[in-house]
mmCIF file of C-alpha atoms in Angstrom:
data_model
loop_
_atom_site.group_PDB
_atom_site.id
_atom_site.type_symbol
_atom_site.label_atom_id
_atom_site.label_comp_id
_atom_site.label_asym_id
_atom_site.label_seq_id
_atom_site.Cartn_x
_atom_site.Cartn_y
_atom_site.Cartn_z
ATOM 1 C CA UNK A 216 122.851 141.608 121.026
ATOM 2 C CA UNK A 217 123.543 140.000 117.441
ATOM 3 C CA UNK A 218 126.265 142.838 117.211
ATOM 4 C CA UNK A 219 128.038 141.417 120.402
ATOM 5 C CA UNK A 220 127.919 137.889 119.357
ATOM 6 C CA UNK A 221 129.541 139.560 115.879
ATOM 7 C CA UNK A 222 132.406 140.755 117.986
ATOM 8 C CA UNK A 223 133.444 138.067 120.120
ATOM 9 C CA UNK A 224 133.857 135.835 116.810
ATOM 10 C CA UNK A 225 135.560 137.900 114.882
ATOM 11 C CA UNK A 226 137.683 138.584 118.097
ATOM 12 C CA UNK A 227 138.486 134.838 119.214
ATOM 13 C CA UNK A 228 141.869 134.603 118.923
ATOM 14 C CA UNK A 229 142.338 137.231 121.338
ATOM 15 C CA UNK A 230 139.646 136.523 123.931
ATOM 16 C CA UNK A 231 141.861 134.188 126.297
ATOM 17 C CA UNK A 232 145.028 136.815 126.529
ATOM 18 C CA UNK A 233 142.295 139.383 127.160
ATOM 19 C CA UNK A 234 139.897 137.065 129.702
ATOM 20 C CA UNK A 235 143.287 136.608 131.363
ATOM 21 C CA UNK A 236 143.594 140.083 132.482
ATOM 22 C CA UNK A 237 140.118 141.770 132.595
ATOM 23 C CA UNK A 238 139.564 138.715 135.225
ATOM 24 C CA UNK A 239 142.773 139.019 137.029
ATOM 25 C CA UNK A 240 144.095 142.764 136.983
ATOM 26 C CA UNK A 241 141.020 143.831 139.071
ATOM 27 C CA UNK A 242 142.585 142.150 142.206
ATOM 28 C CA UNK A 243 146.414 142.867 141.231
ATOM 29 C CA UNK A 244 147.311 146.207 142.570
ATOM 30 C CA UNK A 245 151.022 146.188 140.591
ATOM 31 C CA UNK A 246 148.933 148.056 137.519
ATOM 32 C CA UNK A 247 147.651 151.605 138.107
ATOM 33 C CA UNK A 248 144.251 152.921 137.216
ATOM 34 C CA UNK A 249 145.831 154.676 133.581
ATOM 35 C CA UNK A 250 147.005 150.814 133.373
ATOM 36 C CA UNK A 251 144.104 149.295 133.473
ATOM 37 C CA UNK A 252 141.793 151.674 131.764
ATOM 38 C CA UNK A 253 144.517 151.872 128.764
ATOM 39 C CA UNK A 254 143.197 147.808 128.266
ATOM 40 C CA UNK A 255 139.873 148.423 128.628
ATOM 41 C CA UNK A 256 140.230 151.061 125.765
ATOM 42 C CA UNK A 257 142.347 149.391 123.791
ATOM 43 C CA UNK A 258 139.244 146.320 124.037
ATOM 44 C CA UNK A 259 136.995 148.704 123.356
ATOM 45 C CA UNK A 260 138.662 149.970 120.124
ATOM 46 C CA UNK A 261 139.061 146.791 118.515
ATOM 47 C CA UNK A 262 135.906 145.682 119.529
ATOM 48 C CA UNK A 263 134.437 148.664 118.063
ATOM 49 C CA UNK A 264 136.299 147.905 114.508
ATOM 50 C CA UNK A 265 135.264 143.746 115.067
ATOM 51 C CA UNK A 266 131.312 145.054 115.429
ATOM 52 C CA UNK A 267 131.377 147.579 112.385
ATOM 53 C CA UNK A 268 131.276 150.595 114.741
ATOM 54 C CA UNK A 269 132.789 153.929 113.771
ATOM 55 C CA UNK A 270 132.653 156.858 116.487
ATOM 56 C CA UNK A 271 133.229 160.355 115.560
ATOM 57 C CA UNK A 272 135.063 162.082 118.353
ATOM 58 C CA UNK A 273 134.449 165.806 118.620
ATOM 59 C CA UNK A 274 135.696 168.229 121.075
ATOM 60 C CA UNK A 275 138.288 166.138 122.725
ATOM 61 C CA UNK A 276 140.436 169.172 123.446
ATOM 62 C CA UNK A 277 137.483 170.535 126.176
ATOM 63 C CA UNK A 278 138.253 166.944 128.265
ATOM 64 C CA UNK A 279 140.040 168.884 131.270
ATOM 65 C CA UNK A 280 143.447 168.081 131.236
ATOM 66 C CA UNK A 281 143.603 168.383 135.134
ATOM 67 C CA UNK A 282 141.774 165.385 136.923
ATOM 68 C CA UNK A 283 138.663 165.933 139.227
ATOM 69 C CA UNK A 284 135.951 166.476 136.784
ATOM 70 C CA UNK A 285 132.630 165.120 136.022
ATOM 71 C CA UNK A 286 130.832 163.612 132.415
ATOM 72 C CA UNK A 287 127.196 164.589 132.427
ATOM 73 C CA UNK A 288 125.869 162.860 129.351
ATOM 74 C CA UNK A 289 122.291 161.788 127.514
ATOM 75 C CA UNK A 290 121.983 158.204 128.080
ATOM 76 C CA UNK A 291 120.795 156.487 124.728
ATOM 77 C CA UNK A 292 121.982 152.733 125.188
ATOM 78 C CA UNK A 293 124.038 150.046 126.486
ATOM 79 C CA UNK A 294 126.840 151.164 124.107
ATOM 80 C CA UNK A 295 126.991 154.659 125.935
ATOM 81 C CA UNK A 296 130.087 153.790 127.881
ATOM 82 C CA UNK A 297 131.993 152.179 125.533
ATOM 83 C CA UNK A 298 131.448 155.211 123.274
ATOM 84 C CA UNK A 299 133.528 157.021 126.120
ATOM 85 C CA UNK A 300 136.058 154.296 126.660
ATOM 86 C CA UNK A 301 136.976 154.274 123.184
ATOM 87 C CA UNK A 302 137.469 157.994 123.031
ATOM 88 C CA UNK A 303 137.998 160.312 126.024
ATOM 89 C CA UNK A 304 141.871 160.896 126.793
ATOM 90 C CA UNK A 305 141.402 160.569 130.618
ATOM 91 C CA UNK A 306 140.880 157.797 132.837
ATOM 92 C CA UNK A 307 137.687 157.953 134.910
ATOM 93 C CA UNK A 308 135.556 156.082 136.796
ATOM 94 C CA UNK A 309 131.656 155.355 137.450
ATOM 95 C CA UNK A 310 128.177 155.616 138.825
ATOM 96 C CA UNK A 311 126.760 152.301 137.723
ATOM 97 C CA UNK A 312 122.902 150.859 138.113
ATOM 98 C CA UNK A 313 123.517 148.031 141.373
ATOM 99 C CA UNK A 314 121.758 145.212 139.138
ATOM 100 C CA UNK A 315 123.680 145.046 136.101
ATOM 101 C CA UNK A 316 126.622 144.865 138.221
ATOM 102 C CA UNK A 317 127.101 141.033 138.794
ATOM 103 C CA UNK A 318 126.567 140.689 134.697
ATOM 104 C CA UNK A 319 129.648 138.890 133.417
ATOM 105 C CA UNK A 320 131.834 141.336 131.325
ATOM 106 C CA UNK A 321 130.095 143.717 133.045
ATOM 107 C CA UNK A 322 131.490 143.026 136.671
ATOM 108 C CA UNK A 323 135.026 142.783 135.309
ATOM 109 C CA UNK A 324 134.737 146.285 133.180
ATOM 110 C CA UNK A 325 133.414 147.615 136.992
ATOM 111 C CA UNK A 326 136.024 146.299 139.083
ATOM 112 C CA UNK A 327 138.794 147.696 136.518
ATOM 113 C CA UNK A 328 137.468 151.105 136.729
ATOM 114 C CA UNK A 329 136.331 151.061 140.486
ATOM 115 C CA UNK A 330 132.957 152.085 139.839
ATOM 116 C CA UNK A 331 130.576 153.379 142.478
ATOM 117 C CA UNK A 332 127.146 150.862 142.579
ATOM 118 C CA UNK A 333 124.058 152.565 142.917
ATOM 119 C CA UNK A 334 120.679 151.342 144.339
ATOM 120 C CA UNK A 335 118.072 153.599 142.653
ATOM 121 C CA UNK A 336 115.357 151.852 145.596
ATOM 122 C CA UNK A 337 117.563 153.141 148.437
ATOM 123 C CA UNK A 338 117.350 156.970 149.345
ATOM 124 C CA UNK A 339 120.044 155.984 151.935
ATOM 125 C CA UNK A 340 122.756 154.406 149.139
ATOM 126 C CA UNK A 341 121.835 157.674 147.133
ATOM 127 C CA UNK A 342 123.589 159.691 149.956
ATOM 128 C CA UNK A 343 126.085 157.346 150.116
ATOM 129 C CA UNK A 344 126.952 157.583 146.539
ATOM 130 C CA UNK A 345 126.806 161.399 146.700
ATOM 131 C CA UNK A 346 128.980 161.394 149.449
ATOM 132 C CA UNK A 347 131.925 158.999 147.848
ATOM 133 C CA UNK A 348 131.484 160.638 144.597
ATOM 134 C CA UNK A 349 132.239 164.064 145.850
ATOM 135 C CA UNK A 350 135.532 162.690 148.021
ATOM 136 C CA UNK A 351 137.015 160.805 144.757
ATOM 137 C CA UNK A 352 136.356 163.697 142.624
ATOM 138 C CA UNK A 353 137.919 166.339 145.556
ATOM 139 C CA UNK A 354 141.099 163.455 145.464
ATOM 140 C CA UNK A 355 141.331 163.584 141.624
ATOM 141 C CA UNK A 356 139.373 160.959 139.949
ATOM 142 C CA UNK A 357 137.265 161.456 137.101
ATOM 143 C CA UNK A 358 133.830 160.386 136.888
ATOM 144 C CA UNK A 359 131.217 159.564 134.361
ATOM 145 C CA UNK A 360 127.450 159.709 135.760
ATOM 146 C CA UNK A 361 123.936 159.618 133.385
ATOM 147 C CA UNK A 362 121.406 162.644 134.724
ATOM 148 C CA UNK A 363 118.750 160.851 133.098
ATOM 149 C CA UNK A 364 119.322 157.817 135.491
ATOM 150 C CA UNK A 365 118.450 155.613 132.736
ATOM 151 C CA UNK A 366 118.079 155.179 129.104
ATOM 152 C CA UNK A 367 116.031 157.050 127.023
ATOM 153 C CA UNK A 368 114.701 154.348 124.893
ATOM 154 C CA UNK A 369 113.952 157.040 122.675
ATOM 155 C CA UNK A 370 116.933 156.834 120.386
ATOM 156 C CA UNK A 371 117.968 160.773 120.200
ATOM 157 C CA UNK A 372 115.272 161.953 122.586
ATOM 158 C CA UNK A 373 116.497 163.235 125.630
ATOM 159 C CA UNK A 374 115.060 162.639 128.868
ATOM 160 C CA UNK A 375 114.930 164.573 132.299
ATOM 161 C CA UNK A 376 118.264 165.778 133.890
ATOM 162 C CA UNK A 377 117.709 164.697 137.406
ATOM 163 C CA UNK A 378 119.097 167.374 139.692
ATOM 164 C CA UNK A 379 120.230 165.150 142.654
ATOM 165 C CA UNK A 380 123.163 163.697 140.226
ATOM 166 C CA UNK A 381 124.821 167.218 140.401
ATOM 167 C CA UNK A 382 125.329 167.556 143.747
ATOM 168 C CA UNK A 383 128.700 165.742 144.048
ATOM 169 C CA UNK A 384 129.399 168.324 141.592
ATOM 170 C CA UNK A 385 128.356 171.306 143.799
ATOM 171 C CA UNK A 386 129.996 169.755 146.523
ATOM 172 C CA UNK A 387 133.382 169.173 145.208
ATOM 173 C CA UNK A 388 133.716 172.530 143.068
ATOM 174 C CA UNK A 389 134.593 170.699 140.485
ATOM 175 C CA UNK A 390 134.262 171.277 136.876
ATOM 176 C CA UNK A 391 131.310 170.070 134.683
ATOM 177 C CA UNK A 392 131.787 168.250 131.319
ATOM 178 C CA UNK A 393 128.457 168.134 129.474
ATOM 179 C CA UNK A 394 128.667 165.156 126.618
ATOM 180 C CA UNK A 395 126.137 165.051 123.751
ATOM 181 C CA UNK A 396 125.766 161.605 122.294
ATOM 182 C CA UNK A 397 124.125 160.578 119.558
ATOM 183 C CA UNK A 398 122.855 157.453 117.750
ATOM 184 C CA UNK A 399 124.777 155.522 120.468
ATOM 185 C CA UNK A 400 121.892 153.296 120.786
ATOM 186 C CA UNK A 401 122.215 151.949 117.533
ATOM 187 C CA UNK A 402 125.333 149.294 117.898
ATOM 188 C CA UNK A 403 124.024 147.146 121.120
ATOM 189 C CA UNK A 404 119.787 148.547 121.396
ATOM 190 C CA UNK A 405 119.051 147.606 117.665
ATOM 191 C CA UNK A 406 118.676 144.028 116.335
ATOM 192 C CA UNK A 407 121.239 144.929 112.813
ATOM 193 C CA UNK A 408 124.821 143.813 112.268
ATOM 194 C CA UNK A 409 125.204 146.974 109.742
ATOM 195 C CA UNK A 410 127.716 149.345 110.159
ATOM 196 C CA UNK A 411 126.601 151.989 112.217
ATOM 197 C CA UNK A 412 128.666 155.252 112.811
ATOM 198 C CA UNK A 413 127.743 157.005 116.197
ATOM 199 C CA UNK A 414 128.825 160.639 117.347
ATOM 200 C CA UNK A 415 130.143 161.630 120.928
ATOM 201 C CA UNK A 416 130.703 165.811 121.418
ATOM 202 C CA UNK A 417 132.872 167.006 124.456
ATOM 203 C CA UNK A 418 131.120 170.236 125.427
ATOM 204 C CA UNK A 419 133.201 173.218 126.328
ATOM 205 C CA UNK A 420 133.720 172.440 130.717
ATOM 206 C CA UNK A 421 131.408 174.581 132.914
ATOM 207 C CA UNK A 422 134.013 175.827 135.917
ATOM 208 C CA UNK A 423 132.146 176.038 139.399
ATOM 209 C CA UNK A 424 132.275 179.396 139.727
ATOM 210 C CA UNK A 425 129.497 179.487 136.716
ATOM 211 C CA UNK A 426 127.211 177.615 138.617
ATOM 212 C CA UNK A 427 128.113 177.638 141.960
ATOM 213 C CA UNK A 428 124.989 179.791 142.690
ATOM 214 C CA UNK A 429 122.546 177.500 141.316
ATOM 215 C CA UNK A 430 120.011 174.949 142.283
ATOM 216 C CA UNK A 431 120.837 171.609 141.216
ATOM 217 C CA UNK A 432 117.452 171.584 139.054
ATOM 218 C CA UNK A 433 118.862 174.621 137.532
ATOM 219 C CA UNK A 434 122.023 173.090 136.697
ATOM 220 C CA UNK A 435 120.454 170.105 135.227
ATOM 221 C CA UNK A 436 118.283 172.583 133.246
ATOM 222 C CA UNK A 437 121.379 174.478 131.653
ATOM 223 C CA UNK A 438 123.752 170.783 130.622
ATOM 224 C CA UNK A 439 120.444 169.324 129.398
ATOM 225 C CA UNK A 440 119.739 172.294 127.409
ATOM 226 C CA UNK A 441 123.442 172.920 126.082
ATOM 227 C CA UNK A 442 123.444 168.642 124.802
ATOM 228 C CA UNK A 443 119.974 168.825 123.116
ATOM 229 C CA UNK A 444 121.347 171.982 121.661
ATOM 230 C CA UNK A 445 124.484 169.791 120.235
ATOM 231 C CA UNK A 446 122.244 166.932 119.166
ATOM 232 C CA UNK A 447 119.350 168.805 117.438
ATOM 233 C CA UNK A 448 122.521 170.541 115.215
ATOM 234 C CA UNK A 449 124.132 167.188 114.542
ATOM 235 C CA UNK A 450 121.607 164.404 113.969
ATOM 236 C CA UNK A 451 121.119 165.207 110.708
ATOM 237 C CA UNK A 452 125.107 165.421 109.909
#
């Protein structure tokens, strides 16, 4: 967390105009959602450059320029998201762990892109998140979820896809974004101040009709596959 406490001081200045509206935007609905995720990213940025962090953007043109899609990433660290904030051209939303959701920053960042809480102890919320996932996505929101369900906490290691977080997918017909990231748990997961240069890749979209007759484990099978494919090529770059 060194790298955090690195950023707000070298951000001060700025941190009341920006408290200001990261605490009261969420609950003013004169600014639209390309309104409010335009400051988060524009946060993110200079917070990136304040903490010594340089992300490589590749692929940018495969982000769909049509909205309903879905991110299926690796999950490396807490700096995953920002990683997208600070990079992808559309706004989009979230599928975001139930307890760090109350975390200050955190909450604000949640409520400013409406994101969808999960409860990985309820089978029930599960459904429920399925089920508001898919309608958002069929209504044109973008969405950002983590197949692993958590981090890796094996720096470029990739963990198991977990089918289940496809099914929104399947059930909206919408199209699948696969996102290799790599040494993205360097900035916030490692105790060093050093500049650190992490790499995002937008994969080419998968349109339904590619997988539409596929399990979800199968699904999960082919992104994983394609992003370890990206990462294994790229590490060493």
């Amino acid at each position: 967390m060194e790298r955090i406490l690195m950023m707000i001081l070298r951000l001060l200045p700025r941190v009341p105009f920006w408290a200001f509206k990261v605490w009261t935007w969420p609950q003013n609905d004169k600014h639209s959602r390309q309104e409010k995720y335009a400051l988060l990213q524009n946060i993110t940025r200079h917070a990136c450059k304040a903490g010594r962090v340089t992300i490589h953007a590749y692929g940018t043109e495969n982000i769909p320029s049509q909205p309903g899609f879905i991110f299926f990433p690796n999950h490396q660290g807490l700096f995953d998201s920002l990683t997208f904030l600070a990079s992808c051209t559309q706004p989009f939303s979230v599928v975001m762990k139930k307890e760090t959701a109350e975390w200050i920053l955190v909450k604000q960042v949640r409520l400013l892109l409406n994101a969808i809480l999960l409860d990985r102890s309820s089978v029930k919320n599960a459904v429920e998140v399925i089920n508001e996932m898919t309608d958002r996505v069929k209504n044109g929101e973008n969405f950002l979820i983590f197949p692993e369900g958590t981090r890796s906490k094996k720096g470029n290691v990739i963990g198991e896809f977990k089918g289940g977080t496809f099914k929104s997918a399947l059930r909206s017909r919408c199209p699948i974004v696969p996102v290799a990231l790599i040494d993205c748990f360097k900035p916030f997961d490692t105790h060093t101040i050093r500049p650190v240069t992490v790499q995002i890749h937008y994969l080419p979209p998968i349109p339904w009709e590619e997988y539409q007759g596929m399990r979800t484990k199968e699904i999960a099978r082919m992104v994983r596959e394609r992003i370890e494919a990206v990462v294994q090529e790229n590490m060493a770059v």
